[in-house]
């Protein structure tokens, strides 16, 4: 069984977060430790631990992550200048919370992706 993370509690609104968007498949809220002027997380409502756990059944929710990322980027006023979407997987990927999520980062030039 998938272990619950803090993100499930945010999805169920049991702990506070600045929620920007929620529907039947995904929830979006501001990252608590922002790495850019706009740093927003978009999570699947169901707790998929990592990208390695994705199955075809998850495709609607995963597609919705992108639809919502584009919508929020427009809302934040960063769509035209651009932004970065990141999904970390496991320890080498820098994943800390094992509930699949997309980072939306923007509001300044982010430079090249470095390791
Ligand atoms: P990752 O390293 O990809 O697993 O990213 C996890 C992100 O979740 C980090 O950027 C954290 O700052 C963020 N985070 C952890 N706890 C919270 C929280 N309660 N509310 C908002 N963001 C959080």
PDB file of C-alpha atoms and ligand atoms in Angstrom:
ATOM      1  CA  UNK A   1       0.000   0.000   0.000  1.00  0.00           C
ATOM      2  CA  UNK A   2       1.203   3.523  -0.828  1.00  0.00           C
ATOM      3  CA  UNK A   3       2.382   5.468   2.216  1.00  0.00           C
ATOM      4  CA  UNK A   4       0.748   8.820   2.811  1.00  0.00           C
ATOM      5  CA  UNK A   5       2.766  12.002   2.610  1.00  0.00           C
ATOM      6  CA  UNK A   6       2.171  15.569   3.664  1.00  0.00           C
ATOM      7  CA  UNK A   7       0.828  16.250   0.157  1.00  0.00           C
ATOM      8  CA  UNK A   8      -2.184  13.956   0.727  1.00  0.00           C
ATOM      9  CA  UNK A   9      -3.030  16.029   3.784  1.00  0.00           C
ATOM     10  CA  UNK A  10      -2.787  19.223   1.695  1.00  0.00           C
ATOM     11  CA  UNK A  11      -5.019  17.658  -1.001  1.00  0.00           C
ATOM     12  CA  UNK A  12      -7.624  16.858   1.675  1.00  0.00           C
ATOM     13  CA  UNK A  13      -7.115  20.351   3.179  1.00  0.00           C
ATOM     14  CA  UNK A  14      -6.171  18.875   6.542  1.00  0.00           C
ATOM     15  CA  UNK A  15      -3.072  21.075   6.784  1.00  0.00           C
ATOM     16  CA  UNK A  16      -2.655  24.607   5.469  1.00  0.00           C
ATOM     17  CA  UNK A  17      -1.199  25.463   2.083  1.00  0.00           C
ATOM     18  CA  UNK A  18      -1.734  28.282  -0.369  1.00  0.00           C
ATOM     19  CA  UNK A  19      -3.875  26.320  -2.783  1.00  0.00           C
ATOM     20  CA  UNK A  20      -4.135  27.915  -6.229  1.00  0.00           C
ATOM     21  CA  UNK A  21      -6.176  25.262  -8.005  1.00  0.00           C
ATOM     22  CA  UNK A  22      -7.916  21.968  -7.291  1.00  0.00           C
ATOM     23  CA  UNK A  23     -10.075  19.631  -9.336  1.00  0.00           C
ATOM     24  CA  UNK A  24     -10.931  15.930  -9.321  1.00  0.00           C
ATOM     25  CA  UNK A  25      -7.425  14.885 -10.454  1.00  0.00           C
ATOM     26  CA  UNK A  26      -4.818  17.403  -9.273  1.00  0.00           C
ATOM     27  CA  UNK A  27      -4.113  20.059  -6.653  1.00  0.00           C
ATOM     28  CA  UNK A  28      -1.747  22.989  -6.970  1.00  0.00           C
ATOM     29  CA  UNK A  29      -0.205  25.064  -4.178  1.00  0.00           C
ATOM     30  CA  UNK A  30       2.809  27.299  -3.539  1.00  0.00           C
ATOM     31  CA  UNK A  31       6.042  25.602  -2.501  1.00  0.00           C
ATOM     32  CA  UNK A  32       6.844  26.361   1.134  1.00  0.00           C
ATOM     33  CA  UNK A  33      10.553  26.967   0.308  1.00  0.00           C
ATOM     34  CA  UNK A  34      10.416  28.813  -3.025  1.00  0.00           C
ATOM     35  CA  UNK A  35      13.476  28.560  -5.302  1.00  0.00           C
ATOM     36  CA  UNK A  36      12.176  31.220  -7.717  1.00  0.00           C
ATOM     37  CA  UNK A  37       9.702  34.144  -7.548  1.00  0.00           C
ATOM     38  CA  UNK A  38       6.998  31.732  -8.724  1.00  0.00           C
ATOM     39  CA  UNK A  39       7.492  28.221  -7.331  1.00  0.00           C
ATOM     40  CA  UNK A  40       4.323  26.198  -7.466  1.00  0.00           C
ATOM     41  CA  UNK A  41       3.715  22.487  -7.027  1.00  0.00           C
ATOM     42  CA  UNK A  42       1.069  20.524  -8.904  1.00  0.00           C
ATOM     43  CA  UNK A  43       0.359  17.125  -7.381  1.00  0.00           C
ATOM     44  CA  UNK A  44      -1.858  14.236  -8.377  1.00  0.00           C
ATOM     45  CA  UNK A  45      -4.691  13.871  -5.881  1.00  0.00           C
ATOM     46  CA  UNK A  46      -3.989  10.167  -5.583  1.00  0.00           C
ATOM     47  CA  UNK A  47      -0.599   9.362  -4.025  1.00  0.00           C
ATOM     48  CA  UNK A  48       1.615   7.925  -6.777  1.00  0.00           C
ATOM     49  CA  UNK A  49       5.021   7.667  -5.005  1.00  0.00           C
ATOM     50  CA  UNK A  50       7.396   8.200  -7.949  1.00  0.00           C
ATOM     51  CA  UNK A  51       7.513   8.300 -11.743  1.00  0.00           C
ATOM     52  CA  UNK A  52       8.577   4.633 -11.529  1.00  0.00           C
ATOM     53  CA  UNK A  53       5.130   3.768 -10.160  1.00  0.00           C
ATOM     54  CA  UNK A  54       3.187   5.304 -13.051  1.00  0.00           C
ATOM     55  CA  UNK A  55       0.788   3.060 -14.959  1.00  0.00           C
ATOM     56  CA  UNK A  56      -1.514   3.746 -17.896  1.00  0.00           C
ATOM     57  CA  UNK A  57      -4.361   4.246 -15.383  1.00  0.00           C
ATOM     58  CA  UNK A  58      -2.643   7.456 -14.244  1.00  0.00           C
ATOM     59  CA  UNK A  59      -2.465   9.097 -17.657  1.00  0.00           C
ATOM     60  CA  UNK A  60      -5.469  11.403 -17.178  1.00  0.00           C
ATOM     61  CA  UNK A  61      -4.028  12.836 -13.966  1.00  0.00           C
ATOM     62  CA  UNK A  62      -0.544  13.161 -15.432  1.00  0.00           C
ATOM     63  CA  UNK A  63      -1.879  14.975 -18.476  1.00  0.00           C
ATOM     64  CA  UNK A  64      -3.801  17.300 -16.181  1.00  0.00           C
ATOM     65  CA  UNK A  65      -0.529  18.287 -14.451  1.00  0.00           C
ATOM     66  CA  UNK A  66       0.569  19.922 -17.729  1.00  0.00           C
ATOM     67  CA  UNK A  67      -2.808  21.528 -18.446  1.00  0.00           C
ATOM     68  CA  UNK A  68      -2.849  23.073 -14.972  1.00  0.00           C
ATOM     69  CA  UNK A  69       0.827  24.102 -15.174  1.00  0.00           C
ATOM     70  CA  UNK A  70       0.087  26.086 -18.339  1.00  0.00           C
ATOM     71  CA  UNK A  71      -3.019  27.661 -16.773  1.00  0.00           C
ATOM     72  CA  UNK A  72      -1.176  28.699 -13.614  1.00  0.00           C
ATOM     73  CA  UNK A  73       1.793  30.023 -15.563  1.00  0.00           C
ATOM     74  CA  UNK A  74      -0.633  32.339 -17.370  1.00  0.00           C
ATOM     75  CA  UNK A  75      -2.246  33.355 -14.057  1.00  0.00           C
ATOM     76  CA  UNK A  76       1.179  34.127 -12.579  1.00  0.00           C
ATOM     77  CA  UNK A  77       2.046  36.237 -15.621  1.00  0.00           C
ATOM     78  CA  UNK A  78       5.118  34.151 -16.461  1.00  0.00           C
ATOM     79  CA  UNK A  79       3.866  32.225 -19.492  1.00  0.00           C
ATOM     80  CA  UNK A  80       5.278  34.513 -22.167  1.00  0.00           C
ATOM     81  CA  UNK A  81       8.761  34.917 -20.716  1.00  0.00           C
ATOM     82  CA  UNK A  82       8.893  31.253 -19.836  1.00  0.00           C
ATOM     83  CA  UNK A  83       9.296  28.870 -16.963  1.00  0.00           C
ATOM     84  CA  UNK A  84      10.590  25.425 -16.049  1.00  0.00           C
ATOM     85  CA  UNK A  85       8.658  22.271 -15.193  1.00  0.00           C
ATOM     86  CA  UNK A  86      10.505  19.639 -13.159  1.00  0.00           C
ATOM     87  CA  UNK A  87       9.561  16.197 -11.880  1.00  0.00           C
ATOM     88  CA  UNK A  88      12.168  14.645  -9.575  1.00  0.00           C
ATOM     89  CA  UNK A  89      12.399  10.870  -9.199  1.00  0.00           C
ATOM     90  CA  UNK A  90      13.973   9.088  -6.219  1.00  0.00           C
ATOM     91  CA  UNK A  91      17.127  10.110  -4.389  1.00  0.00           C
ATOM     92  CA  UNK A  92      19.463  10.768  -7.334  1.00  0.00           C
ATOM     93  CA  UNK A  93      16.723  12.905  -8.873  1.00  0.00           C
ATOM     94  CA  UNK A  94      16.469  14.948  -5.678  1.00  0.00           C
ATOM     95  CA  UNK A  95      12.985  13.762  -4.710  1.00  0.00           C
ATOM     96  CA  UNK A  96      12.102  14.511  -1.076  1.00  0.00           C
ATOM     97  CA  UNK A  97       8.351  13.981  -0.987  1.00  0.00           C
ATOM     98  CA  UNK A  98       7.249  10.613  -2.351  1.00  0.00           C
ATOM     99  CA  UNK A  99       3.950  11.746  -3.797  1.00  0.00           C
ATOM    100  CA  UNK A 100       4.287  12.536  -7.493  1.00  0.00           C
ATOM    101  CA  UNK A 101       4.394  16.262  -8.188  1.00  0.00           C
ATOM    102  CA  UNK A 102       5.487  18.748 -10.817  1.00  0.00           C
ATOM    103  CA  UNK A 103       7.435  21.904  -9.913  1.00  0.00           C
ATOM    104  CA  UNK A 104       6.545  25.056 -11.848  1.00  0.00           C
ATOM    105  CA  UNK A 105       9.382  27.575 -11.522  1.00  0.00           C
ATOM    106  CA  UNK A 106       9.585  31.011 -13.081  1.00  0.00           C
ATOM    107  CA  UNK A 107       9.614  34.747 -12.618  1.00  0.00           C
ATOM    108  CA  UNK A 108      13.335  35.151 -13.363  1.00  0.00           C
ATOM    109  CA  UNK A 109      15.826  33.713 -15.863  1.00  0.00           C
ATOM    110  CA  UNK A 110      16.615  30.231 -14.550  1.00  0.00           C
ATOM    111  CA  UNK A 111      19.719  29.661 -16.627  1.00  0.00           C
ATOM    112  CA  UNK A 112      20.866  26.337 -18.012  1.00  0.00           C
ATOM    113  CA  UNK A 113      19.946  23.130 -16.239  1.00  0.00           C
ATOM    114  CA  UNK A 114      23.019  22.090 -14.286  1.00  0.00           C
ATOM    115  CA  UNK A 115      23.797  19.095 -12.086  1.00  0.00           C
TER     116      UNK A 115
HETATM  117  P1  LIG B   1      10.906  17.216  -4.315  1.00  0.00           P
HETATM  118  O1  LIG B   1      12.312  17.459  -3.871  1.00  0.00           O
HETATM  119  O2  LIG B   1      10.766  17.185  -5.804  1.00  0.00           O
HETATM  120  O3  LIG B   1      10.283  16.016  -3.636  1.00  0.00           O
HETATM  121  O4  LIG B   1      10.105  18.497  -3.868  1.00  0.00           O
HETATM  122  C1  LIG B   1       9.401  18.598  -2.677  1.00  0.00           C
HETATM  123  C2  LIG B   1       9.032  20.054  -2.503  1.00  0.00           C
HETATM  124  O5  LIG B   1       7.976  20.119  -1.563  1.00  0.00           O
HETATM  125  C3  LIG B   1      10.158  20.929  -1.969  1.00  0.00           C
HETATM  126  O6  LIG B   1      10.428  21.987  -2.901  1.00  0.00           O
HETATM  127  C4  LIG B   1       9.602  21.459  -0.641  1.00  0.00           C
HETATM  128  O7  LIG B   1       9.970  22.792  -0.392  1.00  0.00           O
HETATM  129  C5  LIG B   1       8.095  21.313  -0.850  1.00  0.00           C
HETATM  130  N1  LIG B   1       7.299  21.156   0.355  1.00  0.00           N
HETATM  131  C6  LIG B   1       7.515  20.311   1.393  1.00  0.00           C
HETATM  132  N2  LIG B   1       6.553  20.432   2.323  1.00  0.00           N
HETATM  133  C7  LIG B   1       5.696  21.382   1.850  1.00  0.00           C
HETATM  134  C8  LIG B   1       4.494  21.966   2.358  1.00  0.00           C
HETATM  135  N3  LIG B   1       3.951  21.593   3.538  1.00  0.00           N
HETATM  136  N4  LIG B   1       3.879  22.908   1.617  1.00  0.00           N
HETATM  137  C9  LIG B   1       4.407  23.303   0.433  1.00  0.00           C
HETATM  138  N5  LIG B   1       5.532  22.794  -0.098  1.00  0.00           N
HETATM  139  C10 LIG B   1       6.176  21.841   0.598  1.00  0.00           C
END
